[in-house]
């Protein structure tokens, strides 16, 4: 067996572990399907950071009895800020030079938040359904730096407070040994962070995994695991060498297993994050007591591994903006071979950054001699980023004023298609519905404002997000609350699509209209699958509760609209069977409504564009036909599912507005009659939806069922 070498404060195996961490992240981001769980690399980084930072703090506390916060933060500023600032500024430059203006505002905000190391909270707030199809930010990877920096602020302060409390005990005679006191304070502190954060991570991940992935409170325990290793290092180092070797290889196996077996459908962090974090902890523990270069350390301390570990920080910073910009230039799709080429190219700026930015700033004597200079230098770098990011944020609004329709005599949106609203099939299509490269006279809203042009049901919380299960009633009744005709509009975000014209009709005719919708959740009577194929429990609860509420209020008419490519849970052997099962479950719900004397209308499937329309328009202002979608691609099999839901029902009908949404025989346009139709790839702008009120009324009047109930 290899004999352990003399203990050293430098751990070459940890440099190799950094290489493992950044390697898994890069391969995952390069879209290699084999490494679909490569996101766990950031969890390895968290454990490493917790271990190293706590070791630094603990050694100072043991030797001096205190922690010099200014000196600690000055070292962090010299280590982190120079390279990060350069990447932020280069990313802002690439944004202005290459990316469409619709992204500038959000990237500007994210750059400001990145410079202030709070961007993880910005990304957590942006995980709602409205942003589900928005392209990834080139600064999204900065969330991990934000979590670490917040830990670097909180953890030393916790130790300072605990050390102060223990010094009081020492003066009273209950504690005399300074070194033991520092260790005791650290042990108390690490448990104060680790246990509550782990429990919260497990709980919040189960409820709402998307924001749970980013927030600091679900991640602190991962850094605390590394901190615990440093705090209990004396005990861990005494484990037998055979056990150390076993732990090292077991830890590497755990990391490999997580990388290969986890995927985007794995609820994370929560319980699952224990696998890579404990794996990383096992490797660090294995290298203690002189074992850094034996066992698994023999692999980790190979020169290539250590070299990648040396540049891992810069490599992590550079690879992601290059991938995002590259993906845009490649038409929005990143194949693995191109992903590998980009991450391989990222090694060059990473090495240059390490060689000429990281190391020089860390070791610059003029800065190192003065805590004040280091901190002021760090603040100055942050300020430069904030100023540049603010300019990027405000520029699109100045360059793209929204098209002003006030006082115009032009008909807008669906109103421009035909004066004969009885012509529901639009047999003779007009130029207003045909895709064109440029819209003479402009359009509204502007491309950069289209995403925000959303129906009021979102602002009123009548549309629930993924974690919510209780339908809201107060504030979600439109028209006349005491009206003689009672209508309920229910479904997923495609039902919210139709809220504006139905609200307009409710106000016009005095209906009592209640709207209740939920993200990615159809009005089905059985279990539904979420986007990852798991059971969508809050959806099922919402659907069941909504059904009972509707039976209790007994409306005259139920209207539902849903995305008809959803799937029942458990997912059938094929996606097609799962979708058919979902349609059958929706049919059963409508049957029960009919049995209770409630008439039902189903809106035909909404077409789905093949591009994120506002971004496409922003990127192609003089070539808007690039943002159109062939009609057969846009509609797909949706209409077949809709017909299946009403087949055989005695009191149900389908309202088909397809030709008003896509009023061209060949393709669905981005703009119709001076109005942008889409705020993403499958949802209307509120401006366009409002113009559908009159043609929707004509359609309803052509339905014997709808006409008999509503008029």
XYZ file of C-alpha atoms in Angstrom:
711
model
C 0.000 0.000 0.000
C 1.225 3.563 -0.744
C 2.556 5.291 2.348
C 1.102 8.718 3.103
C 3.308 11.690 2.464
C 4.045 14.504 4.800
C 1.136 16.818 5.456
C 1.194 20.108 3.564
C -1.046 23.156 3.726
C -1.335 23.002 -0.060
C -3.619 20.250 -1.326
C -2.760 19.346 -4.944
C -5.607 16.831 -4.964
C -8.071 19.657 -4.391
C -6.757 21.358 -7.533
C -7.549 18.112 -9.345
C -10.981 18.053 -7.734
C -11.554 21.548 -9.117
C -10.751 20.118 -12.545
C -13.384 17.406 -12.039
C -15.914 20.044 -11.000
C -15.342 22.407 -13.916
C -15.049 19.501 -16.353
C -18.482 18.126 -15.498
C -20.007 21.583 -15.833
C -18.376 22.218 -19.211
C -19.399 18.865 -20.662
C -22.947 19.387 -19.421
C -23.131 22.884 -20.895
C -21.678 21.595 -24.169
C -24.860 19.488 -24.476
C -23.224 16.079 -24.246
C -26.167 13.843 -23.414
C -23.979 11.431 -21.453
C -23.189 14.163 -18.933
C -26.763 15.321 -18.360
C -26.111 15.585 -14.615
C -22.945 17.644 -15.047
C -24.566 20.557 -13.226
C -23.417 18.868 -9.993
C -19.976 20.342 -10.657
C -21.076 23.551 -8.974
C -21.938 21.587 -5.834
C -18.379 20.254 -5.770
C -17.118 23.824 -5.991
C -19.320 24.783 -3.042
C -17.835 22.055 -0.850
C -14.286 22.999 -1.849
C -14.939 26.679 -1.120
C -16.464 25.940 2.267
C -13.491 23.787 3.216
C -10.760 26.179 2.095
C -12.327 29.387 3.375
C -13.120 27.886 6.758
C -9.578 26.557 7.030
C -8.207 30.071 6.429
C -10.543 31.619 8.999
C -9.999 28.903 11.560
C -6.208 29.048 11.382
C -6.297 32.789 11.974
C -8.758 32.436 14.842
C -6.633 29.736 16.461
C -3.403 31.703 16.191
C -4.650 35.183 17.057
C -7.981 34.626 18.767
C -9.762 36.847 16.283
C -10.635 37.229 12.592
C -9.580 40.352 10.710
C -12.602 40.882 8.489
C -11.049 43.684 6.482
C -8.030 41.586 5.574
C -10.248 38.613 4.695
C -12.528 40.638 2.413
C -9.535 42.365 0.803
C -8.082 38.974 -0.161
C -11.437 37.883 -1.552
C -11.695 41.090 -3.591
C -8.236 40.572 -5.121
C -9.031 36.927 -5.846
C -12.541 37.207 -7.275
C -13.272 40.650 -8.672
C -10.640 41.376 -11.373
C -11.316 38.314 -13.531
C -15.076 38.495 -12.929
C -15.164 42.169 -13.896
C -13.346 41.552 -17.178
C -15.791 38.757 -18.088
C -18.772 40.938 -17.195
C -17.524 43.820 -19.340
C -16.677 41.558 -22.282
C -20.112 39.925 -22.007
C -21.779 43.338 -22.086
C -19.755 44.193 -25.192
C -20.730 40.919 -26.889
C -24.341 41.597 -25.963
C -24.328 44.960 -27.720
C -22.371 43.713 -30.724
C -24.133 40.397 -31.350
C -27.271 39.698 -29.324
C -30.671 41.228 -30.233
C -31.756 44.318 -28.351
C -34.623 42.485 -26.670
C -32.007 40.801 -24.459
C -30.124 43.951 -23.523
C -32.424 45.090 -20.753
C -32.430 41.784 -18.880
C -28.685 41.268 -19.366
C -28.070 44.799 -18.091
C -30.027 44.046 -14.926
C -28.260 40.712 -14.518
C -24.846 42.331 -14.971
C -25.627 44.846 -12.232
C -26.808 42.047 -9.958
C -23.736 39.975 -10.858
C -21.415 42.839 -9.979
C -23.191 43.163 -6.624
C -23.267 39.364 -6.145
C -27.015 39.031 -5.719
C -27.809 37.724 -9.199
C -28.888 34.301 -7.915
C -31.969 35.954 -6.404
C -32.692 37.666 -9.741
C -32.596 34.323 -11.539
C -34.735 32.700 -8.831
C -37.374 35.402 -9.339
C -37.274 34.813 -13.111
C -38.038 31.096 -13.073
C -41.783 31.540 -13.473
C -43.728 30.188 -16.438
C -43.614 33.498 -18.288
C -39.864 33.110 -18.736
C -39.860 29.394 -19.519
C -38.980 29.865 -23.196
C -36.684 32.876 -22.902
C -33.140 32.200 -24.076
C -30.555 31.565 -21.370
C -28.658 34.555 -20.035
C -24.924 34.742 -20.792
C -24.487 35.639 -17.111
C -26.546 32.825 -15.637
C -23.449 31.041 -14.318
C -22.707 34.007 -12.045
C -25.368 32.710 -9.659
C -22.806 30.360 -8.120
C -20.382 33.209 -7.451
C -23.212 35.134 -5.806
C -23.968 32.229 -3.464
C -20.304 31.875 -2.533
C -19.800 35.595 -1.944
C -22.871 35.732 0.271
C -21.437 32.808 2.241
C -18.114 34.646 2.495
C -19.956 37.585 4.053
C -22.195 35.637 6.439
C -19.840 32.894 7.637
C -16.967 35.091 8.933
C -19.487 37.321 10.726
C -21.028 34.276 12.412
C -17.578 33.172 13.564
C -16.699 36.659 14.818
C -19.860 36.791 16.935
C -19.350 33.298 18.348
C -15.696 34.004 19.127
C -16.704 37.162 20.970
C -19.210 35.205 23.058
C -16.626 32.547 23.858
C -14.044 35.173 24.849
C -16.470 36.389 27.488
C -16.662 32.876 28.881
C -12.880 32.640 28.812
C -12.567 35.805 30.898
C -15.011 34.370 33.418
C -12.830 31.313 33.780
C -15.038 28.784 31.979
C -12.862 28.677 28.854
C -9.169 29.321 28.675
C -7.712 27.674 25.596
C -7.872 30.058 22.644
C -7.394 27.403 19.954
C -9.998 25.087 21.412
C -12.357 28.029 21.723
C -12.019 28.866 18.051
C -12.743 25.281 17.045
C -15.704 25.122 19.407
C -17.119 28.352 17.979
C -16.717 27.040 14.446
C -18.422 23.755 15.298
C -21.420 25.558 16.733
C -21.553 27.923 13.766
C -21.312 25.272 11.094
C -24.159 23.277 12.632
C -26.250 26.462 12.872
C -25.918 26.851 9.097
C -25.805 23.265 7.851
C -28.845 21.720 9.500
C -31.496 24.442 8.880
C -30.292 25.036 5.308
C -30.362 21.314 4.451
C -33.867 20.896 5.852
C -35.062 23.997 3.999
C -33.410 22.812 0.790
C -35.229 19.479 0.970
C -38.555 21.167 1.710
C -38.351 23.997 -0.834
C -37.014 21.775 -3.620
C -40.025 19.492 -3.213
C -42.387 22.478 -3.438
C -40.800 24.638 -6.123
C -37.526 23.268 -7.531
C -36.920 26.004 -10.118
C -36.223 28.909 -7.723
C -34.893 26.493 -5.089
C -32.030 25.760 -7.449
C -30.740 29.341 -7.239
C -31.482 30.748 -3.798
C -28.731 30.992 -1.203
C -30.769 29.478 1.608
C -31.022 26.111 -0.177
C -27.290 26.060 -0.925
C -25.566 27.208 2.276
C -25.504 23.674 3.659
C -23.321 22.571 0.748
C -20.650 25.082 1.670
C -21.217 24.147 5.303
C -20.318 20.528 4.511
C -16.920 21.751 3.374
C -16.722 23.985 6.434
C -17.515 21.019 8.683
C -14.600 19.104 7.162
C -12.264 21.938 8.111
C -13.749 22.231 11.592
C -13.504 18.503 12.305
C -10.267 18.036 10.350
C -8.333 16.719 13.349
C -10.841 13.921 13.871
C -11.238 13.116 10.171
C -7.483 12.996 9.627
C -7.185 10.163 12.175
C -9.153 7.683 10.070
C -7.119 4.645 8.978
C -5.352 4.949 5.649
C -7.306 2.057 4.158
C -10.522 3.843 5.013
C -9.178 7.068 3.531
C -8.389 5.340 0.249
C -11.836 3.739 0.218
C -13.535 7.061 0.906
C -11.628 8.728 -1.923
C -12.629 6.242 -4.590
C -16.196 6.060 -3.240
C -16.431 9.853 -3.401
C -15.279 9.902 -7.013
C -17.759 7.130 -7.842
C -20.571 9.177 -6.268
C -19.673 12.209 -8.376
C -19.491 10.131 -11.559
C -22.838 8.475 -10.741
C -24.523 11.841 -10.185
C -23.044 13.201 -13.412
C -24.254 10.263 -15.487
C -27.570 9.452 -13.790
C -28.984 12.817 -12.747
C -30.815 14.997 -15.267
C -32.979 18.095 -15.488
C -35.870 15.981 -14.177
C -34.016 15.305 -10.901
C -35.427 17.601 -8.173
C -32.377 19.603 -7.173
C -30.738 20.478 -4.812
C -32.717 18.770 -2.010
C -31.844 15.181 -1.150
C -30.158 14.600 -4.500
C -27.425 17.161 -3.826
C -26.170 14.982 -0.976
C -24.652 12.608 -3.547
C -22.112 14.982 -5.185
C -21.492 17.038 -2.036
C -20.766 14.054 0.169
C -18.734 12.599 -2.681
C -16.594 15.742 -2.803
C -16.325 15.739 0.995
C -15.166 12.124 0.925
C -12.387 12.972 -1.544
C -11.230 15.926 0.569
C -11.279 13.749 3.700
C -9.346 11.026 1.886
C -6.514 13.455 1.159
C -5.967 14.481 4.773
C -3.023 13.298 6.882
C -0.600 13.213 3.973
C -2.818 11.156 1.650
C -3.281 13.920 -0.965
C -1.187 12.153 -3.605
C -2.129 8.533 -2.999
C -5.289 6.582 -3.737
C -7.686 8.745 -5.721
C -5.227 11.587 -5.166
C -2.808 9.890 -7.560
C -5.341 10.550 -10.338
C -6.283 14.029 -9.165
C -2.694 15.229 -8.874
C -1.717 14.444 -12.436
C -0.240 17.541 -14.071
C -3.108 18.054 -16.575
C -5.642 17.830 -13.749
C -3.763 20.331 -11.620
C -3.355 22.695 -14.573
C -7.085 22.648 -15.312
C -7.694 23.144 -11.598
C -5.433 26.199 -11.660
C -7.453 27.880 -14.422
C -10.828 26.452 -13.308
C -12.163 29.767 -11.979
C -11.407 31.657 -15.190
C -12.535 28.707 -17.302
C -15.860 28.651 -15.488
C -16.261 32.394 -16.006
C -15.466 32.394 -19.726
C -17.102 29.270 -21.104
C -20.744 30.155 -20.542
C -20.952 33.581 -22.252
C -19.135 32.067 -25.241
C -21.615 29.175 -25.358
C -24.637 31.493 -25.192
C -23.341 33.817 -27.901
C -22.304 30.815 -29.991
C -25.759 29.279 -29.632
C -27.340 32.486 -30.905
C -24.995 32.642 -33.892
C -25.773 28.991 -34.660
C -29.483 29.757 -34.957
C -30.559 28.937 -31.410
C -29.503 25.283 -31.364
C -26.226 24.046 -29.909
C -25.169 20.610 -31.056
C -22.684 18.731 -28.936
C -19.857 18.968 -31.458
C -20.111 22.753 -31.542
C -20.460 22.883 -27.779
C -17.219 20.940 -27.407
C -15.433 23.263 -29.821
C -16.604 26.324 -27.895
C -15.589 25.012 -24.457
C -12.242 23.938 -25.905
C -11.751 27.456 -27.283
C -12.686 28.883 -23.855
C -9.444 27.447 -22.477
C -7.520 30.205 -24.294
C -9.193 33.251 -22.678
C -9.292 31.318 -19.393
C -5.522 30.781 -19.437
C -4.899 34.394 -20.443
C -7.186 35.544 -17.648
C -5.421 33.345 -15.115
C -1.962 34.378 -16.283
C -2.473 38.113 -16.718
C -5.421 39.004 -14.467
C -5.993 36.526 -11.654
C -2.432 35.954 -10.462
C -1.096 39.502 -10.964
C -3.937 41.091 -9.022
C -3.696 38.523 -6.233
C 0.020 39.165 -5.810
C 0.271 42.875 -6.650
C 2.363 44.258 -3.748
C 0.834 47.728 -3.987
C -2.590 46.227 -3.326
C -1.495 43.531 -0.888
C 0.133 46.040 1.425
C -3.121 47.920 1.995
C -6.513 46.527 2.956
C -8.018 49.899 2.121
C -6.591 49.910 -1.401
C -7.772 46.368 -2.046
C -11.295 47.134 -0.909
C -11.483 50.437 -2.772
C -10.140 48.730 -5.872
C -12.820 46.070 -5.574
C -15.559 48.666 -5.134
C -14.235 50.557 -8.156
C -14.394 47.453 -10.331
C -17.970 46.811 -9.225
C -18.896 50.446 -9.938
C -17.473 50.288 -13.466
C -19.595 47.230 -14.212
C -22.719 48.832 -12.774
C -22.273 51.958 -14.904
C -21.666 50.005 -18.128
C -24.528 47.618 -17.404
C -26.870 50.547 -16.729
C -26.099 51.944 -20.178
C -26.880 48.593 -21.790
C -30.113 48.426 -19.783
C -31.491 51.832 -20.834
C -30.369 51.906 -24.478
C -33.070 49.683 -26.083
C -35.889 51.791 -24.661
C -34.333 54.905 -26.170
C -33.801 53.287 -29.561
C -37.161 51.508 -29.833
C -40.107 53.673 -28.794
C -43.357 51.771 -28.883
C -45.431 52.352 -32.017
C -48.065 54.976 -31.227
C -51.560 53.954 -32.339
C -53.330 56.895 -30.723
C -55.526 58.765 -33.159
C -54.739 56.476 -36.077
C -57.459 55.577 -38.520
C -55.841 52.248 -39.303
C -57.557 49.122 -38.097
C -55.351 47.039 -35.873
C -54.862 43.367 -35.304
C -57.805 41.156 -36.159
C -59.840 44.280 -36.902
C -57.689 44.814 -39.990
C -58.417 41.415 -41.500
C -61.922 41.940 -42.806
C -64.985 44.054 -42.213
C -67.178 40.995 -42.554
C -66.877 39.312 -39.163
C -69.474 36.761 -40.202
C -66.878 35.402 -42.611
C -65.486 33.201 -39.863
C -63.414 31.007 -42.168
C -61.588 33.954 -43.751
C -61.863 32.196 -47.100
C -60.361 35.279 -48.747
C -57.226 36.198 -46.847
C -56.064 39.801 -46.841
C -52.590 41.285 -46.862
C -53.017 42.163 -43.195
C -52.573 38.508 -42.307
C -49.726 37.692 -44.661
C -46.129 37.523 -43.324
C -44.081 40.474 -44.570
C -40.499 41.580 -44.045
C -41.382 45.122 -42.961
C -44.646 46.586 -41.668
C -45.318 49.944 -43.254
C -46.326 52.405 -40.540
C -44.812 50.305 -37.758
C -46.374 47.949 -35.246
C -47.308 47.776 -31.606
C -46.004 46.810 -29.145
C -42.335 47.116 -30.041
C -40.419 43.848 -30.138
C -38.614 44.629 -26.889
C -41.916 45.421 -25.136
C -43.898 42.482 -26.491
C -42.947 40.153 -23.631
C -44.453 42.551 -21.110
C -47.704 42.957 -23.064
C -49.522 40.353 -21.024
C -53.057 39.743 -19.915
C -54.211 41.208 -16.613
C -54.946 37.782 -15.109
C -51.238 37.408 -14.344
C -50.999 40.712 -12.500
C -54.131 39.838 -10.501
C -52.764 36.372 -9.600
C -55.740 34.690 -11.228
C -53.128 32.641 -13.078
C -51.298 30.421 -10.606
C -47.658 29.451 -10.814
C -46.380 25.895 -10.564
C -46.143 25.608 -6.732
C -49.606 27.042 -6.036
C -52.668 24.815 -5.790
C -55.550 26.925 -4.443
C -57.598 28.757 -7.109
C -58.125 32.430 -6.417
C -61.662 33.815 -6.629
C -61.505 37.338 -5.176
C -60.366 39.757 -7.843
C -60.830 37.210 -10.622
C -64.443 37.987 -11.491
C -64.938 40.268 -14.496
C -67.915 41.929 -16.144
C -70.952 42.180 -13.843
C -70.508 40.169 -10.595
C -74.308 40.047 -10.335
C -74.923 39.313 -14.006
C -77.684 36.935 -15.084
C -75.295 34.900 -17.225
C -72.467 33.173 -15.365
C -69.343 31.975 -17.217
C -66.122 30.319 -16.053
C -62.934 30.371 -18.156
C -60.502 27.696 -16.981
C -57.359 25.958 -18.178
C -53.633 26.532 -18.519
C -51.834 29.569 -19.920
C -53.622 29.022 -23.241
C -56.854 29.799 -21.419
C -55.216 32.958 -20.065
C -54.488 33.733 -23.735
C -58.225 34.174 -24.283
C -58.912 36.262 -21.195
C -58.766 39.718 -22.909
C -61.491 39.113 -25.537
C -63.723 37.249 -23.082
C -63.314 40.040 -20.524
C -64.272 42.558 -23.207
C -67.413 40.571 -24.050
C -68.307 40.124 -20.377
C -68.124 43.870 -19.875
C -70.125 44.506 -23.034
C -72.975 42.108 -22.187
C -72.894 42.111 -18.397
C -71.838 38.485 -17.916
C -70.346 37.297 -14.662
C -67.018 35.922 -15.867
C -64.669 34.118 -13.480
C -61.194 33.255 -14.742
C -58.959 30.638 -13.138
C -55.835 29.326 -14.854
C -52.618 27.595 -13.835
C -49.197 27.262 -15.431
C -48.747 24.103 -17.523
C -51.893 22.588 -16.043
C -54.965 21.540 -18.002
C -58.500 21.042 -16.705
C -58.172 17.277 -16.506
C -59.839 14.895 -14.101
C -56.815 12.628 -13.623
C -53.159 13.006 -12.702
C -51.047 15.071 -15.067
C -47.324 14.969 -15.757
C -45.104 17.977 -15.261
C -42.548 19.156 -17.819
C -40.040 16.560 -16.621
C -42.430 13.602 -16.691
C -43.023 13.483 -12.943
C -46.391 13.805 -11.243
C -47.611 17.410 -11.222
C -49.218 17.224 -7.787
C -50.175 20.889 -7.381
C -51.829 20.766 -10.803
C -53.912 17.783 -9.781
C -54.930 19.528 -6.548
C -55.847 22.710 -8.402
C -57.879 20.839 -11.008
C -59.820 18.869 -8.394
C -60.486 21.973 -6.276
C -61.542 23.977 -9.314
C -63.923 21.223 -10.376
C -65.639 21.278 -6.973
C -65.855 25.072 -7.025
C -67.471 25.044 -10.467
C -70.032 22.466 -9.410
C -70.870 24.588 -6.374
C -71.326 27.840 -8.291
C -73.071 26.042 -11.198
C -72.306 28.503 -14.018
C -74.326 28.638 -17.208
C -71.253 27.996 -19.322
C -67.780 26.564 -18.810
C -65.088 27.556 -21.339
C -61.749 25.780 -21.308
C -58.583 26.213 -23.327
C -55.519 24.045 -22.908
C -52.332 23.079 -24.605
C -53.337 19.740 -26.078
C -49.880 18.238 -26.096
C -49.906 17.703 -22.354
C -49.550 14.229 -20.935
C -51.292 12.136 -18.325
C -49.290 10.731 -15.418
C -47.816 8.187 -15.169
C -46.470 8.797 -18.653
C -47.421 6.013 -21.036
C -44.817 4.015 -23.006
C -45.100 6.585 -25.793
C -45.711 10.311 -25.575
C -48.593 9.965 -28.027
C -50.432 7.546 -25.742
C -49.855 9.859 -22.784
C -51.363 12.764 -24.736
C -54.349 10.724 -25.800
C -54.852 9.677 -22.174
C -54.757 13.358 -21.166
C -57.394 14.227 -23.795
C -59.585 11.396 -22.526
C -59.233 12.633 -18.945
C -60.289 16.115 -20.052
C -63.235 14.557 -21.872
C -64.278 12.861 -18.618
C -64.213 16.198 -16.786
C -66.395 17.808 -19.441
C -68.761 14.842 -19.337
C -69.202 15.329 -15.606
C -69.888 19.012 -16.234
C -72.573 18.139 -18.776
C -74.063 15.628 -16.344
C -74.346 18.463 -13.820
C -76.203 20.622 -16.366
C -73.246 22.878 -17.226
C -72.692 23.575 -20.926
C -69.064 23.484 -22.078
C -67.058 25.129 -24.830
C -63.521 24.111 -25.783
C -61.261 26.596 -27.567
C -59.426 24.968 -30.427
C -55.691 24.468 -30.025
C -53.511 27.574 -30.164
C -50.787 27.348 -32.809
C -47.188 27.186 -31.676
C -44.524 29.206 -33.435
C -41.126 27.673 -34.093
C -39.301 30.775 -32.830
C -39.460 33.047 -29.814
C -41.225 35.714 -31.876
C -40.215 38.922 -30.026
C -36.558 37.864 -29.968
C -36.708 36.875 -33.635
C -38.229 40.247 -34.519
C -35.563 42.046 -32.516
C -32.836 40.092 -34.298
C -34.439 40.487 -37.767
C -36.090 43.934 -37.840
C -35.962 44.102 -41.639
C -36.748 40.459 -42.296
C -39.844 39.624 -40.246
C -40.779 36.719 -42.500
C -37.952 34.859 -40.724
C -40.229 34.898 -37.668
C -43.199 33.271 -39.421
C -44.022 29.570 -39.029
C -45.497 27.286 -41.701
C -49.136 26.705 -40.897
C -48.878 22.917 -40.732
C -45.969 23.173 -38.273
C -47.741 25.725 -36.105
C -50.940 23.743 -35.602
C -49.644 20.177 -35.563
C -52.014 17.566 -34.126
C -53.736 19.889 -31.647
C -57.124 20.014 -33.376
C -57.388 16.225 -33.303
C -56.977 16.189 -29.534
C -59.613 18.914 -29.163
C -62.182 16.962 -31.157
C -61.472 13.928 -28.995
C -62.320 15.882 -25.810
C -65.877 16.709 -26.966
C -66.665 13.558 -28.918
C -70.035 12.148 -27.873
C -70.841 14.962 -25.438
C -74.414 16.216 -25.586
C -73.780 19.749 -24.376
C -70.338 20.724 -25.699
C -68.906 22.518 -28.702
C -65.563 23.663 -30.128
C -64.824 27.321 -30.864
C -62.239 27.512 -33.612
C -60.411 30.858 -33.910
C -57.513 29.410 -35.854
C -57.866 31.625 -38.896
C -58.021 34.766 -36.804
C -54.818 33.852 -34.997
C -53.121 32.646 -38.153
C -54.913 34.482 -40.975
C -52.810 33.282 -43.882
C -53.217 30.100 -45.876
C -49.528 29.235 -45.751
C -47.904 30.634 -42.608
C -48.595 32.182 -39.206
C -47.224 35.720 -39.122
C -45.474 37.581 -36.334
C -47.476 40.755 -37.007
C -51.091 41.089 -38.126
C -52.588 44.470 -38.935
C -49.859 46.510 -37.196
C -50.036 44.408 -34.021
C -47.489 41.883 -32.799
C -49.442 38.651 -32.295
C -47.045 36.787 -29.996
C -45.285 37.586 -26.738
C -43.282 34.357 -26.985
C -43.837 31.284 -29.156
C -47.323 30.264 -28.020
C -49.017 33.144 -26.188
C -50.698 36.262 -27.533
C -49.832 39.817 -26.661
C -52.725 41.373 -24.805
C -52.932 44.042 -27.502
C -53.626 41.469 -30.189
C -55.900 39.376 -27.974
C -58.114 42.428 -27.376
C -58.625 42.822 -31.134
C -60.096 39.300 -31.208
C -63.173 40.300 -29.187
C -65.441 41.066 -32.133
C -64.517 38.026 -34.248
C -64.804 35.859 -31.110
C -68.317 37.183 -30.568
C -69.182 36.296 -34.164
C -67.864 32.775 -33.617
C -69.843 32.359 -30.398
C -73.031 33.506 -32.119
C -72.500 30.883 -34.822
C -72.462 28.155 -32.184
C -76.009 27.058 -31.338
C -74.872 26.027 -27.862
C -73.038 29.275 -27.069
C -75.786 31.452 -28.536
C -78.507 29.720 -26.525
C -76.628 30.235 -23.261
C -75.102 33.688 -23.705
C -77.844 35.572 -25.596
